[in-house]
Coordinates of C-alpha atoms and ligand atoms in Angstrom, one line a residue:
M1171 CA 37.3 -21.8 4.5
N1172 CA 35.0 -24.0 6.9
H1173 CA 34.1 -27.2 4.3
Q1174 CA 31.2 -28.3 6.7
K1175 CA 29.1 -25.0 6.7
Y1176 CA 29.7 -24.7 3.4
T1177 CA 28.8 -27.7 2.6
E1178 CA 25.6 -27.3 5.3
I1179 CA 24.6 -23.8 4.2
S1180 CA 24.7 -25.3 0.0
E1181 CA 22.4 -27.4 0.8
E1182 CA 20.1 -24.5 2.0
C1183 CA 20.1 -22.9 -0.3
N1184 CA 19.2 -26.1 -2.8
R1185 CA 16.6 -26.5 -0.4
Y1186 CA 14.9 -23.3 -1.2
G1187 CA 16.1 -22.5 -4.7
A1188 CA 18.2 -19.9 -3.3
K1189 CA 21.4 -19.1 -4.7
L1190 CA 24.7 -18.7 -2.5
I1191 CA 26.8 -15.3 -2.6
A1192 CA 30.2 -16.0 -0.9
V1193 CA 30.8 -12.5 0.9
S1194 CA 34.7 -12.3 0.8
K1195 CA 34.9 -9.1 2.5
T1196 CA 38.4 -8.2 4.3
K1197 CA 39.6 -12.1 3.2
P1198 CA 43.1 -13.1 1.6
V1199 CA 43.2 -14.4 -2.2
A1200 CA 44.4 -17.4 -0.9
Q1201 CA 41.5 -18.3 1.2
I1202 CA 38.9 -17.4 -1.9
K1203 CA 40.7 -19.4 -4.3
E1204 CA 40.2 -22.7 -1.5
F1205 CA 35.9 -22.0 -2.5
Y1206 CA 37.0 -22.1 -6.1
D1207 CA 38.6 -25.3 -5.8
A1208 CA 35.5 -26.7 -3.9
G1209 CA 33.7 -25.5 -7.4
H1210 CA 32.4 -22.1 -6.0
R1211 CA 32.1 -19.2 -8.5
A1212 CA 29.8 -16.1 -6.4
F1213 CA 31.6 -14.2 -4.6
G1214 CA 31.0 -10.4 -2.6
E1215 CA 32.7 -7.7 -1.8
N1216 CA 31.9 -4.3 -0.6
K1217 CA 34.4 -2.4 -1.1
V1218 CA 35.5 -1.2 -5.5
Q1219 CA 39.3 -1.3 -5.1
E1220 CA 39.2 -4.5 -3.0
L1221 CA 37.0 -6.3 -5.7
V1222 CA 39.6 -4.9 -8.6
D1223 CA 42.0 -6.0 -7.1
K1224 CA 40.9 -9.4 -5.8
K1225 CA 39.8 -9.8 -9.2
A1226 CA 43.4 -9.8 -11.5
Q1227 CA 44.2 -12.2 -8.9
L1228 CA 42.0 -14.8 -9.5
P1229 CA 40.4 -16.8 -12.3
P1230 CA 38.5 -15.4 -15.0
D1231 CA 35.6 -17.1 -14.4
M1232 CA 34.9 -16.3 -11.0
E1233 CA 31.2 -13.6 -10.4
W1234 CA 31.8 -11.1 -8.7
H1235 CA 29.3 -9.3 -6.9
L1236 CA 28.9 -5.8 -5.4
I1237 CA 27.4 -5.7 -2.0
G1238 CA 28.2 -3.0 -0.5
H1239 CA 27.4 0.7 -0.4
L1240 CA 28.5 2.1 -3.9
Q1241 CA 29.8 6.2 -4.6
S1242 CA 28.6 6.5 -8.3
N1243 CA 32.3 8.0 -9.6
K1244 CA 33.3 4.3 -8.7
V1245 CA 30.9 2.6 -10.6
K1246 CA 33.1 2.8 -14.0
Y1247 CA 35.6 0.6 -12.5
I1248 CA 33.3 -2.2 -12.1
A1249 CA 31.2 -1.8 -15.3
P1250 CA 32.4 -4.4 -17.0
F1251 CA 32.3 -7.0 -15.6
V1252 CA 30.3 -6.9 -12.3
A1253 CA 28.1 -9.8 -12.4
L1254 CA 25.4 -8.0 -9.9
I1255 CA 25.1 -4.6 -7.8
H1256 CA 23.4 -5.7 -4.7
G1257 CA 23.2 -1.9 -3.6
V1258 CA 21.4 0.3 -5.9
D1259 CA 20.0 3.3 -3.0
N1260 CA 19.4 5.9 -5.2
E1261 CA 17.9 7.0 -8.2
K1262 CA 21.4 9.0 -9.3
L1263 CA 23.6 5.9 -8.5
L1264 CA 20.7 4.0 -11.1
I1265 CA 21.8 6.8 -13.9
E1266 CA 25.2 7.1 -13.5
I1267 CA 25.6 2.8 -13.6
N1268 CA 23.4 3.2 -16.9
K1269 CA 25.7 5.7 -18.3
Q1270 CA 28.9 3.3 -17.4
G1271 CA 26.8 0.3 -19.0
Q1272 CA 25.9 2.5 -22.2
K1273 CA 29.5 3.2 -22.5
I1274 CA 30.7 0.1 -23.0
G1275 CA 27.9 -1.5 -24.3
R1276 CA 26.7 -3.2 -21.7
K1277 CA 23.4 -3.7 -19.6
I1278 CA 24.4 -3.9 -16.2
N1279 CA 22.5 -6.2 -13.7
I1280 CA 21.5 -4.3 -10.6
L1281 CA 19.3 -5.0 -7.2
L1282 CA 17.4 -2.4 -5.4
Q1283 CA 18.2 -2.2 -2.1
V1284 CA 15.2 -0.8 0.4
Y1285 CA 15.7 -0.3 3.9
I1286 CA 14.2 -2.5 6.2
A1287 CA 16.3 -2.3 9.5
Q1288 CA 16.0 -0.1 12.1
E1289 CA 19.0 1.3 12.0
E1290 CA 20.5 4.8 11.4
T1291 CA 23.7 3.0 10.1
K1292 CA 22.1 1.0 6.9
F1293 CA 21.2 2.7 3.4
G1294 CA 18.5 1.7 0.9
W1295 CA 14.6 3.5 -0.7
S1296 CA 11.8 3.9 1.6
E1297 CA 9.2 1.4 0.5
E1298 CA 7.5 4.8 -0.2
D1299 CA 10.3 6.3 -1.9
L1300 CA 10.9 3.4 -4.1
M1301 CA 7.0 2.9 -5.6
Q1302 CA 8.3 6.6 -5.7
F1303 CA 10.3 6.4 -8.3
L1304 CA 8.8 3.7 -10.3
N1305 CA 5.8 5.3 -10.6
K1306 CA 7.4 7.7 -12.5
K1307 CA 8.9 5.0 -15.2
K1308 CA 11.9 6.9 -15.9
H1309 CA 13.1 3.3 -14.9
Q1310 CA 11.9 1.9 -18.1
N1311 CA 14.1 4.0 -20.2
L1312 CA 17.2 3.0 -19.1
D1313 CA 18.6 0.6 -21.3
Y1314 CA 21.9 -0.4 -19.7
T1315 CA 20.7 -1.8 -16.4
N1316 CA 19.3 -5.2 -16.0
I1317 CA 16.8 -4.6 -12.9
C1318 CA 17.3 -7.9 -11.3
G1319 CA 14.8 -7.4 -7.9
L1320 CA 15.3 -6.4 -4.0
M1321 CA 18.1 -6.3 -1.4
G1322 CA 17.5 -5.5 2.3
M1323 CA 19.5 -6.1 5.8
A1324 CA 17.6 -6.5 8.7
T1325 CA 18.4 -5.0 11.9
N1326 CA 21.3 -6.5 13.6
T1327 CA 19.2 -7.8 16.9
A1328 CA 19.2 -10.9 19.1
N1329 CA 15.2 -10.2 18.1
L1330 CA 14.3 -13.0 15.7
S1331 CA 10.7 -12.0 15.2
Q1332 CA 11.6 -8.3 14.1
I1333 CA 14.3 -10.1 11.9
R1334 CA 11.5 -12.6 10.5
K1335 CA 9.0 -9.4 9.8
E1336 CA 11.2 -7.3 8.3
F1337 CA 12.5 -9.8 5.5
N1338 CA 8.6 -10.5 5.1
G1339 CA 8.0 -6.9 4.1
L1340 CA 11.2 -7.3 1.6
K1341 CA 9.3 -10.1 0.5
L1342 CA 5.8 -8.9 0.5
L1343 CA 7.1 -5.6 -1.2
F1344 CA 8.9 -7.6 -3.7
D1345 CA 5.6 -9.3 -5.0
K1346 CA 4.0 -6.3 -5.2
L1347 CA 6.4 -4.3 -7.6
T1348 CA 6.8 -7.9 -9.7
Q1349 CA 3.1 -7.4 -10.2
S1350 CA 3.0 -3.7 -10.4
F1351 CA 5.9 -2.7 -12.6
F1352 CA 7.5 -5.9 -13.6
D1353 CA 5.0 -8.5 -14.6
Q1354 CA 6.5 -8.9 -18.2
K1355 CA 10.2 -8.9 -17.0
N1356 CA 10.9 -12.0 -15.7
D1357 CA 14.5 -11.1 -15.2
F1358 CA 12.6 -9.1 -11.8
N1359 CA 13.6 -12.5 -9.9
T1360 CA 16.2 -12.1 -6.8
L1361 CA 15.7 -11.0 -3.5
S1362 CA 19.2 -10.8 -1.4
M1363 CA 18.4 -10.9 1.2
G1364 CA 20.0 -12.7 4.7
M1365 CA 23.6 -12.9 6.1
S1366 CA 25.5 -15.1 8.5
S1367 CA 23.1 -14.2 11.4
D1368 CA 19.7 -14.4 9.9
Y1369 CA 19.5 -16.9 7.0
K1370 CA 17.5 -19.4 7.5
I1371 CA 14.6 -17.3 8.6
A1372 CA 15.7 -15.1 5.0
L1373 CA 15.0 -18.4 3.0
E1374 CA 11.7 -19.1 5.2
E1375 CA 10.7 -15.5 4.5
G1376 CA 11.3 -16.0 0.7
A1377 CA 14.9 -14.8 -0.2
T1378 CA 16.3 -16.3 -3.5
M1379 CA 20.3 -14.7 -3.3
I1380 CA 21.6 -15.2 0.2
R1381 CA 24.8 -13.6 1.5
I1382 CA 27.5 -15.4 3.4
G1383 CA 30.8 -14.3 4.8
S1384 CA 31.6 -14.8 8.6
M1385 CA 30.2 -18.2 8.4
L1386 CA 32.2 -19.3 6.2
F1387 CA 35.7 -17.7 6.0
G1388 CA 35.7 -17.1 9.6
E1389 CA 35.4 -13.8 11.8
R1390 CA 36.5 -10.6 10.2
Ligands
PLP1972 C1 29.2 -7.9 5.0 C2 27.9 -8.7 4.6 C3 27.6 -9.4 4.5 C4 28.5 -10.8 5.6 O1 28.2 -10.6 6.3 P1 27.8 -11.7 7.3 O2 27.7 -11.5 8.6 O3 29.8 -12.3 7.8 O4 27.4 -13.2 7.0 C5 26.6 -9.7 4.1 N1 26.1 -8.2 3.0 C6 26.3 -7.5 3.4 C7 26.0 -6.0 2.6 C8 28.0 -6.9 3.5 O5 27.8 -6.1 4.1

């Protein structure tokens, strides 16, 4: 655990009123426990199996975020406890999450992932598809999903102005959706963007949640 970085990033989050998710993927439970002992509770994993395995070995009051791509057939394994699913990138997945929530009587918190990068390897709704989907109002009947906001990943590039532009675009979309679709719903308040390499820009552009792995845990 990099205590100095942890303190530094935590303070930056406090300054912006943002929440820090410590991304522990590929890292052993002993290292996660160090963060727990330092008082940290919110952790992010990108694989369902790994998340479930680690949860079983760690204290029950930890808050688990699923940050990566999620397959519909795996939702059931995390539905009972997951704090927030960041990567909801299609309607089928959203409906499956709702179905699993209904089964166990739990309303599941999710973020809609938007494609903002210029990289084919990244997932997410296009702005246009997302607007179209929300316009259909079907999401309003999903009683067991709580749409808490948006998530996005910028292009992996050294071009900082491009990253800023992408984050700024996501923030503008977030504000637009807040007004058009979620104005009565104060749960739509989370903008998850920014990782180790670009979190400072993300905070400046309005992130309310950042997901930091390597800077806290070391390179993977
Ligand atoms: C791995 C990962 C992160 C953290 O990346 P770092 O560069 O290690 O900070 C954030 N978000 C998602 C979706 C990830 O998969």
